[in-house]
Coordinates of C-alpha atoms in Angstrom, one line a residue:
Chain A
M1 CA 42.5 -1.2 -90.7
T2 CA 45.8 -1.4 -88.8
W3 CA 45.5 2.0 -86.9
R4 CA 45.2 0.2 -83.5
D5 CA 48.5 -1.6 -84.1
V6 CA 50.0 1.8 -84.9
V7 CA 48.5 3.2 -81.6
R8 CA 49.8 0.3 -79.5
R9 CA 53.3 0.6 -81.0
D10 CA 53.5 4.4 -80.7
L11 CA 52.1 4.4 -77.1
R12 CA 54.7 2.0 -76.1
S13 CA 57.5 4.1 -77.5
A14 CA 56.2 7.2 -76.0
Y15 CA 56.0 5.9 -72.5
R16 CA 59.3 4.1 -72.8
S17 CA 61.0 7.3 -74.1
R18 CA 59.6 9.1 -71.1
A19 CA 58.0 11.8 -73.1
A20 CA 54.6 10.5 -72.1
P21 CA 55.3 10.3 -68.4
A22 CA 56.8 13.8 -68.5
V23 CA 53.5 15.1 -70.1
A24 CA 51.6 13.2 -67.6
V25 CA 53.4 14.9 -64.6
L26 CA 53.0 18.3 -66.2
L27 CA 49.3 17.7 -66.6
L28 CA 48.9 16.5 -63.1
L29 CA 50.6 19.4 -61.7
A30 CA 48.8 21.9 -63.6
S31 CA 45.5 20.4 -62.4
V32 CA 45.4 18.5 -59.2
G33 CA 48.6 20.2 -58.0
V34 CA 47.3 23.7 -58.7
A35 CA 44.0 22.9 -56.9
L36 CA 45.9 21.7 -53.9
G37 CA 48.1 24.8 -54.1
V38 CA 45.3 27.1 -54.2
V39 CA 43.9 25.3 -51.0
G40 CA 47.4 25.6 -49.5
I41 CA 48.0 29.2 -49.9
S42 CA 44.5 30.2 -48.9
A43 CA 43.9 31.4 -45.3
T44 CA 40.3 30.4 -45.6
P45 CA 38.7 27.7 -48.1
P46 CA 38.8 29.3 -51.4
D47 CA 35.5 29.9 -53.3
N48 CA 34.2 27.4 -55.7
S49 CA 34.5 30.0 -58.6
A50 CA 38.2 30.2 -57.9
G51 CA 38.3 26.5 -59.1
G52 CA 37.0 27.2 -62.6
V53 CA 39.1 30.5 -62.8
V54 CA 42.5 29.1 -61.7
L55 CA 42.3 25.8 -63.2
G56 CA 40.9 27.0 -66.7
S57 CA 43.6 29.7 -66.8
V58 CA 46.3 27.5 -66.0
L59 CA 45.2 24.6 -68.2
S60 CA 44.5 27.1 -71.0
F61 CA 48.2 27.7 -71.1
V62 CA 49.7 24.3 -70.4
V63 CA 47.4 22.0 -72.5
P64 CA 48.3 23.7 -75.8
V65 CA 51.9 23.4 -74.9
V66 CA 52.1 19.9 -74.0
A67 CA 49.7 18.8 -76.8
L68 CA 51.9 20.6 -79.3
V69 CA 55.2 19.2 -77.8
G70 CA 53.7 15.7 -77.7
S71 CA 52.8 15.8 -81.4
Y72 CA 54.9 18.0 -83.5
G73 CA 57.4 15.1 -84.1
A74 CA 55.0 12.3 -84.5
L75 CA 55.3 12.0 -88.3
V76 CA 58.3 14.1 -89.3
G77 CA 60.2 12.3 -86.5
E78 CA 59.4 8.8 -88.3
R79 CA 60.9 10.4 -91.5
T80 CA 64.0 11.9 -90.2
T81 CA 64.9 8.8 -88.1
G82 CA 64.1 6.3 -91.0
S83 CA 61.5 4.4 -89.1
V84 CA 58.9 5.6 -91.5
R85 CA 60.4 2.8 -93.6
F86 CA 59.2 0.3 -91.0
L87 CA 55.8 2.0 -90.5
L88 CA 54.9 2.5 -94.1
G89 CA 56.9 -0.6 -95.5
L90 CA 54.3 -2.7 -93.5
P91 CA 50.8 -2.7 -95.0
N92 CA 49.8 0.4 -93.1
S93 CA 47.7 2.8 -95.1
R94 CA 48.7 6.6 -94.9
A95 CA 45.3 7.0 -93.2
D96 CA 46.1 4.1 -90.6
A97 CA 49.4 5.7 -89.9
Y98 CA 47.9 9.3 -89.4
L99 CA 44.8 8.1 -87.4
G100 CA 47.0 5.9 -85.2
K101 CA 49.3 8.7 -84.5
Y102 CA 46.3 11.1 -83.7
V103 CA 44.8 8.6 -81.3
S104 CA 48.0 7.6 -79.5
R105 CA 49.3 11.3 -79.1
G106 CA 45.6 12.3 -78.1
L107 CA 45.7 9.5 -75.5
V108 CA 49.0 10.8 -74.1
V109 CA 47.4 14.2 -73.3
L110 CA 43.8 13.1 -72.6
V111 CA 44.4 10.4 -70.1
P112 CA 46.4 12.4 -67.5
L113 CA 44.4 15.4 -68.3
L114 CA 41.1 13.5 -67.2
V115 CA 42.9 12.0 -64.3
G116 CA 44.2 15.3 -63.1
T117 CA 41.0 17.0 -63.5
L118 CA 39.2 14.4 -61.7
G119 CA 41.6 14.8 -58.8
A120 CA 41.3 18.7 -59.0
A121 CA 37.5 18.4 -59.0
T122 CA 37.6 16.1 -56.0
V123 CA 39.9 18.7 -54.2
V124 CA 37.5 21.4 -55.2
A125 CA 34.4 19.6 -53.9
V126 CA 36.0 18.7 -50.5
A127 CA 38.1 21.7 -49.8
F128 CA 36.5 24.7 -51.5
R129 CA 33.6 26.8 -50.1
D130 CA 30.5 25.6 -51.8
G131 CA 32.8 23.4 -54.0
S132 CA 31.1 21.9 -56.9
F133 CA 32.7 18.8 -58.4
L134 CA 30.6 19.0 -61.6
D135 CA 31.6 22.9 -62.0
A136 CA 35.2 22.0 -61.8
M137 CA 34.8 18.8 -64.1
V138 CA 33.7 21.4 -66.9
V139 CA 37.6 22.2 -67.0
G140 CA 38.2 18.6 -67.8
G141 CA 35.4 18.0 -70.2
A142 CA 36.2 21.1 -72.2
G143 CA 39.7 20.0 -72.0
V144 CA 39.1 17.2 -74.2
P145 CA 38.2 18.9 -77.6
F146 CA 40.7 21.6 -76.5
A147 CA 43.6 19.2 -76.3
L148 CA 42.6 17.3 -79.4
A149 CA 42.6 20.6 -81.2
F150 CA 46.3 21.3 -80.2
V151 CA 47.2 17.7 -80.9
G152 CA 45.7 18.0 -84.3
L153 CA 47.6 21.2 -84.9
G154 CA 50.7 19.6 -83.8
L155 CA 50.1 16.6 -86.1
T156 CA 49.3 19.0 -89.0
C157 CA 52.6 20.7 -88.5
S158 CA 54.4 17.2 -88.3
A159 CA 52.7 16.0 -91.5
I160 CA 53.6 19.0 -93.6
A161 CA 57.1 20.0 -92.2
D162 CA 60.2 18.4 -94.0
T163 CA 62.5 18.6 -90.9
E164 CA 62.0 18.5 -87.2
P165 CA 63.3 22.2 -86.7
R166 CA 60.5 23.3 -89.2
A167 CA 57.9 21.3 -87.3
V168 CA 58.9 22.9 -84.0
A169 CA 58.9 26.3 -85.6
A170 CA 55.4 25.6 -87.1
A171 CA 54.1 24.4 -83.7
I172 CA 55.6 27.5 -82.0
G173 CA 54.1 29.6 -84.6
A174 CA 50.6 28.1 -84.0
F175 CA 51.0 28.6 -80.1
V176 CA 51.9 32.2 -80.7
L177 CA 49.3 32.8 -83.1
F178 CA 46.4 31.7 -80.8
R179 CA 48.0 33.0 -77.6
V180 CA 49.3 36.3 -78.6
G181 CA 48.8 37.1 -82.2
W182 CA 44.8 36.6 -82.1
P183 CA 44.3 38.9 -79.1
A184 CA 46.7 41.3 -80.6
L185 CA 44.6 41.5 -83.8
Q186 CA 41.6 42.1 -81.7
F187 CA 43.3 45.1 -80.0
V188 CA 44.7 46.4 -83.2
L189 CA 41.1 46.3 -84.8
L190 CA 39.9 48.0 -81.5
S191 CA 42.3 50.8 -81.8
R192 CA 40.8 52.0 -84.9
V193 CA 37.3 52.4 -83.0
D194 CA 36.7 55.7 -81.1
D195 CA 34.6 54.3 -78.5
Q196 CA 36.3 51.2 -76.9
Y197 CA 34.0 50.7 -73.9
P198 CA 31.9 48.6 -73.7
R199 CA 33.6 46.4 -76.2
P200 CA 31.7 46.0 -79.5
E201 CA 30.1 42.8 -80.4
W202 CA 32.6 42.0 -83.3
Y203 CA 35.2 41.9 -80.6
F204 CA 33.7 38.9 -79.0
E205 CA 32.8 37.3 -82.5
V206 CA 36.4 37.5 -83.5
G207 CA 37.7 36.4 -80.0
R208 CA 35.5 33.3 -79.4
L209 CA 36.7 31.7 -82.6
N210 CA 40.1 31.3 -80.9
P211 CA 40.2 27.8 -79.4
I212 CA 42.0 29.2 -76.2
N213 CA 39.5 31.9 -75.7
A214 CA 36.6 29.5 -76.3
Y215 CA 38.1 27.2 -73.7
V216 CA 38.6 29.9 -71.1
A217 CA 35.0 31.0 -71.7
V218 CA 33.5 27.5 -71.3
T219 CA 35.4 26.9 -68.1
A220 CA 34.4 30.1 -66.7
A221 CA 30.6 29.6 -67.5
P222 CA 29.5 27.4 -64.7
T223 CA 30.6 29.9 -61.9
N224 CA 30.0 33.2 -64.0
V225 CA 32.7 35.1 -62.1
E226 CA 32.7 38.9 -62.0
F227 CA 36.3 39.1 -62.9
H228 CA 38.4 36.7 -64.9
P229 CA 42.0 37.3 -65.7
L230 CA 41.8 36.1 -69.3
L231 CA 38.3 36.9 -70.4
T232 CA 36.6 40.2 -71.1
R233 CA 33.1 40.3 -69.7
P234 CA 30.5 41.1 -72.3
G235 CA 28.4 44.2 -71.7
P236 CA 24.8 44.6 -72.1
N237 CA 25.4 45.9 -75.6
V238 CA 26.5 42.5 -76.6
D239 CA 23.7 40.2 -78.0
S240 CA 25.5 37.6 -79.9
V241 CA 25.3 33.7 -79.6
V242 CA 29.2 33.7 -79.7
V243 CA 29.2 34.8 -75.9
E244 CA 27.0 31.7 -75.0
P245 CA 29.0 28.9 -73.4
W246 CA 27.5 26.5 -75.9
F247 CA 29.0 28.4 -78.7
G248 CA 32.5 28.1 -77.0
A249 CA 32.0 24.5 -76.8
A250 CA 31.0 24.2 -80.5
V251 CA 34.1 26.2 -81.5
L252 CA 36.2 23.7 -79.5
L253 CA 34.6 20.7 -81.1
A254 CA 34.9 22.3 -84.6
W255 CA 38.6 22.9 -84.0
A256 CA 39.2 19.3 -82.5
L257 CA 37.7 18.0 -85.9
L258 CA 39.2 20.4 -88.4
A259 CA 42.8 20.9 -86.9
P260 CA 44.1 17.3 -87.9
V261 CA 42.3 17.3 -91.3
G262 CA 44.7 19.9 -93.0
G263 CA 47.5 17.8 -92.1
Y264 CA 45.9 14.5 -93.4
L265 CA 45.1 16.0 -96.7
Y266 CA 48.6 16.7 -97.3
W267 CA 50.1 13.8 -95.7
R268 CA 48.1 11.2 -97.9
R269 CA 49.5 12.6 -101.0
R270 CA 53.1 13.6 -100.1
D271 CA 56.5 12.0 -100.8
V272 CA 57.4 10.7 -97.5
L273 CA 61.1 10.0 -98.5
Chain B
M1 CA 53.4 -13.0 -121.4
P2 CA 51.9 -16.1 -119.5
S3 CA 52.1 -14.7 -116.0
Q4 CA 51.8 -11.2 -114.6
P5 CA 55.3 -9.7 -113.9
A6 CA 56.1 -9.3 -110.2
I7 CA 57.2 -5.7 -111.0
R8 CA 56.4 -3.5 -114.0
V9 CA 57.9 -0.1 -114.2
D10 CA 56.6 1.9 -117.3
S11 CA 58.1 5.2 -118.3
L12 CA 58.7 6.1 -114.7
T13 CA 60.1 9.7 -114.2
K14 CA 60.6 11.3 -110.8
R15 CA 61.9 14.9 -110.5
F16 CA 62.9 16.7 -107.4
G17 CA 62.8 20.3 -108.5
D18 CA 65.1 20.4 -111.6
V19 CA 66.8 17.1 -110.9
H20 CA 65.7 14.1 -112.8
A21 CA 66.3 11.4 -110.2
V22 CA 64.6 8.8 -112.5
D23 CA 64.1 9.6 -116.2
D24 CA 61.7 7.6 -118.3
L25 CA 62.7 4.3 -116.7
S26 CA 60.9 1.1 -117.9
F27 CA 61.5 -2.5 -116.9
E28 CA 59.9 -5.6 -115.7
V29 CA 60.8 -8.3 -113.1
R30 CA 59.4 -11.7 -113.6
E31 CA 57.7 -13.6 -110.9
G32 CA 60.1 -15.9 -109.1
E33 CA 63.4 -14.4 -110.2
V34 CA 66.1 -12.8 -108.3
F35 CA 66.6 -9.4 -110.0
G36 CA 69.9 -7.4 -109.3
F37 CA 69.5 -3.7 -109.6
L38 CA 72.8 -2.1 -110.0
G39 CA 74.2 1.4 -110.2
P40 CA 76.5 3.9 -108.7
N41 CA 75.3 5.9 -105.7
G42 CA 73.0 8.6 -106.9
A43 CA 71.9 6.7 -110.0
G44 CA 68.3 6.6 -108.8
K45 CA 68.0 3.2 -107.4
S46 CA 66.5 4.1 -104.0
T47 CA 64.0 6.7 -105.7
T48 CA 62.8 3.7 -108.1
I49 CA 62.5 1.4 -105.0
N50 CA 60.6 4.4 -103.0
C51 CA 58.1 4.6 -106.0
L52 CA 57.6 0.8 -105.8
L53 CA 56.2 1.1 -102.3
D54 CA 54.7 4.4 -102.6
F55 CA 57.1 6.2 -100.2
T56 CA 57.5 8.6 -103.3
R57 CA 55.0 9.3 -105.9
P58 CA 56.0 9.3 -109.6
T59 CA 56.2 12.6 -111.5
S60 CA 54.8 10.6 -114.4
G61 CA 54.7 7.1 -115.7
S62 CA 53.4 4.2 -113.7
V63 CA 54.6 1.3 -111.6
S64 CA 52.6 -1.8 -110.9
L65 CA 53.4 -4.9 -108.7
F66 CA 51.7 -8.2 -109.4
G67 CA 49.3 -6.0 -111.6
L68 CA 48.4 -3.8 -108.5
D69 CA 48.9 -0.1 -109.0
A70 CA 51.7 1.0 -106.7
V71 CA 50.0 4.3 -105.7
E72 CA 46.1 3.4 -105.8
E73 CA 46.7 0.0 -104.4
S74 CA 49.8 0.5 -102.3
V75 CA 48.4 -1.3 -99.2
A76 CA 47.6 -4.5 -101.3
V77 CA 51.1 -4.2 -102.8
R78 CA 52.8 -4.0 -99.4
E79 CA 50.6 -6.9 -98.0
R80 CA 52.5 -9.1 -100.5
T81 CA 56.0 -7.4 -100.3
G82 CA 58.5 -7.3 -97.5
S83 CA 61.0 -4.6 -97.7
L84 CA 64.6 -3.5 -96.3
L85 CA 65.3 -0.1 -97.4
E86 CA 68.2 2.0 -97.2
G87 CA 68.3 4.5 -94.3
Y88 CA 66.0 2.1 -92.3
G89 CA 65.4 3.3 -88.8
V90 CA 64.4 1.4 -85.8
Y91 CA 62.3 2.4 -82.7
P92 CA 64.9 2.8 -80.1
S93 CA 62.8 2.1 -77.1
L94 CA 61.3 -1.3 -78.6
T95 CA 63.1 -4.6 -78.4
A96 CA 63.9 -6.6 -81.4
R97 CA 61.1 -9.0 -80.6
E98 CA 58.6 -6.3 -80.3
H99 CA 59.5 -5.0 -83.7
V100 CA 58.8 -8.3 -85.3
E101 CA 55.7 -8.9 -83.2
H102 CA 54.4 -5.6 -84.4
A103 CA 55.1 -6.6 -88.1
I104 CA 53.3 -9.9 -87.5
A105 CA 50.3 -8.1 -85.8
V106 CA 49.9 -5.6 -88.8
R107 CA 50.2 -8.4 -91.5
D108 CA 47.9 -10.5 -89.3
A109 CA 50.4 -13.3 -89.7
S110 CA 51.4 -16.3 -87.5
D111 CA 55.0 -16.4 -87.6
D112 CA 57.1 -17.0 -84.5
P113 CA 59.1 -13.8 -83.8
G114 CA 61.8 -16.0 -82.2
D115 CA 62.4 -18.2 -85.3
L116 CA 62.7 -15.1 -87.4
L117 CA 65.2 -13.6 -85.2
T118 CA 67.3 -16.7 -85.2
R119 CA 67.1 -16.9 -89.0
V120 CA 68.8 -13.6 -89.1
G121 CA 71.2 -14.3 -86.2
L122 CA 69.7 -11.9 -83.8
S123 CA 68.3 -14.4 -81.2
A124 CA 70.8 -13.4 -78.5
A125 CA 69.7 -9.6 -78.7
A126 CA 65.8 -10.6 -79.1
D127 CA 64.9 -8.8 -75.9
R128 CA 67.2 -5.9 -76.1
R129 CA 66.1 -2.5 -77.0
A130 CA 66.9 -1.7 -80.6
G131 CA 68.4 1.9 -79.7
G132 CA 71.5 0.1 -78.6
F133 CA 71.9 -1.8 -81.9
S134 CA 74.9 -1.5 -84.2
K135 CA 74.2 -0.7 -87.9
G136 CA 74.6 -4.3 -88.7
M137 CA 72.1 -5.5 -86.0
A138 CA 69.5 -3.0 -87.1
Q139 CA 70.1 -4.4 -90.6
R140 CA 69.5 -7.9 -89.4
L141 CA 66.2 -6.8 -87.5
A142 CA 64.9 -5.1 -90.6
I143 CA 65.6 -8.3 -92.6
A144 CA 63.6 -10.3 -89.9
V145 CA 60.8 -7.8 -90.3
A146 CA 60.8 -8.0 -94.1
L147 CA 60.6 -11.8 -93.9
V148 CA 57.3 -11.9 -91.8
D149 CA 54.4 -13.8 -93.4
D150 CA 56.5 -15.2 -96.3
P151 CA 56.1 -12.2 -98.8
D152 CA 55.7 -12.8 -102.4
L153 CA 58.3 -10.1 -103.2
L154 CA 61.3 -9.1 -101.4
V155 CA 62.5 -5.6 -101.9
L156 CA 66.2 -5.2 -100.6
D157 CA 67.7 -1.9 -101.0
E158 CA 71.5 -2.0 -100.5
P159 CA 70.7 -4.8 -97.8
S160 CA 74.4 -5.5 -96.9
T161 CA 75.2 -2.1 -95.6
G162 CA 76.7 -2.5 -92.3
L163 CA 76.7 -6.3 -92.3
D164 CA 80.0 -8.1 -91.4
P165 CA 81.0 -10.9 -93.8
N166 CA 78.9 -13.5 -91.6
G167 CA 75.9 -11.3 -92.0
A168 CA 76.4 -10.8 -95.6
R169 CA 76.7 -14.6 -96.2
R170 CA 73.7 -15.2 -94.1
L171 CA 71.8 -12.6 -96.1
Q172 CA 73.0 -14.3 -99.3
N173 CA 71.6 -17.6 -98.1
I174 CA 68.3 -16.2 -97.2
V175 CA 67.9 -14.6 -100.5
H176 CA 68.5 -18.1 -102.0
E177 CA 66.1 -19.8 -99.6
E178 CA 63.4 -17.1 -100.4
A179 CA 64.0 -17.7 -104.1
D180 CA 63.6 -21.3 -103.7
R181 CA 60.4 -20.8 -101.9
G182 CA 59.2 -19.1 -104.9
A183 CA 59.5 -15.4 -103.8
T184 CA 60.5 -12.9 -106.1
V185 CA 63.6 -10.9 -105.0
F186 CA 64.5 -7.4 -106.1
F187 CA 68.0 -6.6 -104.7
S188 CA 69.8 -3.4 -105.1
S189 CA 73.5 -2.8 -104.5
H190 CA 76.5 -1.1 -105.6
I191 CA 78.5 -4.2 -104.4
L192 CA 78.7 -6.1 -107.6
E193 CA 79.9 -9.4 -106.1
Q194 CA 77.0 -9.7 -103.9
V195 CA 74.5 -9.2 -106.8
E196 CA 76.5 -11.7 -109.0
A197 CA 76.3 -14.2 -106.3
V198 CA 72.4 -14.1 -106.1
A199 CA 70.9 -12.5 -109.2
D200 CA 69.4 -14.4 -112.2
R201 CA 69.2 -11.0 -114.0
V202 CA 70.6 -7.6 -113.5
G203 CA 69.6 -4.1 -114.6
I204 CA 72.1 -1.4 -114.5
L205 CA 70.9 2.1 -113.6
L206 CA 72.9 5.1 -114.7
D207 CA 71.6 8.7 -114.1
G208 CA 68.2 7.7 -113.6
R209 CA 68.1 5.6 -117.0
L210 CA 68.5 1.8 -117.6
A211 CA 71.8 1.5 -119.1
T212 CA 71.5 -2.2 -119.7
V213 CA 69.3 -5.2 -118.5
G214 CA 69.8 -8.9 -119.0
E215 CA 71.4 -12.1 -117.7
V216 CA 74.9 -11.8 -116.4
D217 CA 76.2 -14.2 -119.1
D218 CA 74.4 -12.2 -121.9
L219 CA 75.6 -9.0 -120.4
R220 CA 79.3 -10.1 -120.5
T221 CA 79.1 -10.9 -124.1
E222 CA 76.8 -7.9 -125.2
L223 CA 79.1 -5.5 -123.3
G224 CA 82.3 -7.1 -124.8
A225 CA 83.4 -8.1 -121.4
G226 CA 84.2 -11.7 -122.3
T227 CA 86.8 -14.0 -121.2
T228 CA 90.4 -12.5 -120.8
L229 CA 93.4 -14.7 -121.5
R230 CA 96.3 -14.1 -119.4
V231 CA 99.6 -15.5 -121.0
R232 CA 102.9 -15.4 -119.2
V233 CA 105.7 -14.5 -121.6
S234 CA 109.6 -14.5 -121.2
T235 CA 109.7 -11.2 -123.0
V236 CA 107.3 -9.1 -125.3
P237 CA 109.0 -9.0 -128.6
D238 CA 108.4 -6.1 -130.9
G239 CA 105.4 -6.4 -133.2
L240 CA 103.7 -9.2 -131.1
L241 CA 101.1 -6.9 -129.6
G242 CA 100.1 -5.6 -133.0
D243 CA 100.0 -9.0 -134.4
L244 CA 97.7 -10.2 -131.5
R245 CA 95.4 -7.0 -132.0
S246 CA 94.9 -7.8 -135.7
T247 CA 93.8 -11.3 -134.8
P248 CA 90.1 -11.9 -135.5
G249 CA 88.0 -12.1 -132.3
V250 CA 90.5 -10.2 -130.0
T251 CA 88.9 -7.4 -128.2
D252 CA 91.8 -5.8 -126.3
V253 CA 95.4 -6.6 -125.7
A254 CA 97.6 -5.4 -122.9
A255 CA 101.0 -6.2 -121.7
R256 CA 101.9 -5.9 -117.9
D257 CA 104.0 -7.7 -115.4
G258 CA 105.4 -10.1 -117.8
H259 CA 101.9 -11.0 -118.9
L260 CA 99.8 -10.4 -121.8
E261 CA 96.1 -9.8 -121.2
V262 CA 94.0 -10.5 -124.2
G263 CA 90.2 -10.1 -124.5
C264 CA 88.9 -13.1 -126.4
E265 CA 85.3 -13.5 -127.9
D266 CA 85.4 -17.3 -128.3
G267 CA 87.5 -20.4 -127.8
R268 CA 88.8 -20.2 -131.4
T269 CA 90.4 -16.9 -130.9
K270 CA 92.1 -18.0 -127.5
L271 CA 93.7 -21.0 -129.5
D272 CA 94.8 -18.4 -132.2
V273 CA 96.3 -16.1 -129.6
L274 CA 98.2 -18.9 -127.9
S275 CA 99.6 -20.3 -131.0
R276 CA 100.8 -16.9 -132.1
V277 CA 102.5 -16.2 -128.8
D278 CA 104.2 -19.7 -129.1
T279 CA 105.3 -19.0 -132.6
A280 CA 107.0 -15.8 -131.3
G281 CA 109.0 -18.2 -129.0
V282 CA 108.1 -16.4 -125.7
Y283 CA 105.0 -18.6 -124.4
E284 CA 105.5 -19.9 -120.7
D285 CA 102.1 -20.4 -119.3
F286 CA 98.5 -19.1 -119.5
A287 CA 95.3 -18.6 -117.3
L288 CA 91.8 -17.6 -118.0
R289 CA 89.7 -14.9 -116.3
E290 CA 86.0 -14.8 -116.7
A291 CA 84.5 -11.2 -116.7
S292 CA 83.1 -10.4 -113.5
L293 CA 79.9 -8.3 -113.2
G294 CA 82.5 -5.6 -112.2
D295 CA 83.8 -5.8 -115.7
V296 CA 80.3 -5.7 -117.1
F297 CA 79.4 -2.7 -114.7
S298 CA 82.6 -0.8 -115.8
A299 CA 81.8 -1.3 -119.5
A300 CA 78.3 -0.3 -119.0
T301 CA 79.1 2.8 -117.1
G302 CA 82.0 3.7 -119.2
A303 CA 84.3 3.7 -116.4
G304 CA 87.3 2.5 -118.6
D305 CA 88.4 -1.0 -119.6
A306 CA 91.6 -1.1 -117.5

């Protein structure tokens, strides 16, 4: 098992190439930077619930982007530059190479995400009205499977694509699918229904399977805000488990586990040259 | 066969779409020998090598190294194999030393990175990032990585690409040293002189098929690329060329630049040729030229006998 060596080597490259530091800066700005910004623009201390809503909304956009950007080139890049001859010329199994890349690119995103959300939660606890450190840390905690899901998707794109442009296209496609395509599908389906309010149960059942939607739902759960810019509040007609916070968490975990698997199944059998 | 071959390729076929990159290829490389794998660009050399190391999976047929299946037991194969492959890329932000250290860590070996870099002539650049390396320097680095942990097999695909004459000579010495240590060396190239300088046996690959395989001397004979007798003559009298062509053992006769070039199968033929030229009264001097691997290669690839 040599995946740890692959992790060490890959992390060193990622930090020296400045890609990993760039990811870290973006995530720190999107977490602790945003929390400080909310305090800065508010005349009075912002409410605790604003912490979860704003941080969850911003990170629901930033985390998938940086996770995909940080992982789409992990394997196809080695093939196009020729360093795969180094990576797999050594006695690394395909599984070691894949796992090593997954762990390395996962750490590149998770470490600054957790540091940033710890800082943001501290800001919430200190400077927000009734600020709760733990409520705000849900944003970071749920961010772990959320980020791993998109690192896994990026890695899957990287394992299957034959060229970097194709991997980029696949990664952009994945982001657009979850950010735009999935909600669009919900609305298209909704347009075929006569009575659109309150939203029917299936609307939530379809929506919560989307990892972005699940993440936002989990981050909003502790403060249970009345109005959320990215979330439809279920009416009294909805009595499904899918709107429970734990279901959102389970969806995130499932995505985190399944997203890298497809890429691996292809990667272990493919011609790498 | 007493010992397991280092490499056994059995009916290997690899297709990319409609293209047969390798077509029903079979050969063996014995343990401890230096095997030269020759062929023009596009003949399928790199595809074959990629199948040895599981970068590419065979369409059909099988490949084994030291009795280990190249696909199912690839990690065990690569534990015993050091490789330098064509199109090798370095990690630009890592130093040469870090590349070698990584290889030592993965192989769980105890080599000294400095010693290996000195051996390939890269010690002065050991702590420079490889992103700024020339092609030749990257190639030296790749050789150092391939030598980690004294592998039982060295697979070198066009290893002299980008090397200056010093580097090429150093590579040749390394191949000799590794062979003396008992390693098997599989060396592919389209530069014949380099293979000739190091190889015990050669295989010539053409259009994905093995055109011929054997020891260099045997190939010379087998392909009729024997010794050429070069006779300086005062003039070329009428009838002499025809006379020589009809001499038993003569394979080829040509006249150019005041010389006759006569391909001879054996020593008796050479003597006959010289005495016939002498009888014609035009003899001045003679020289012998052994067929190079280049001649063998030309003969095998049908590139003409000129």
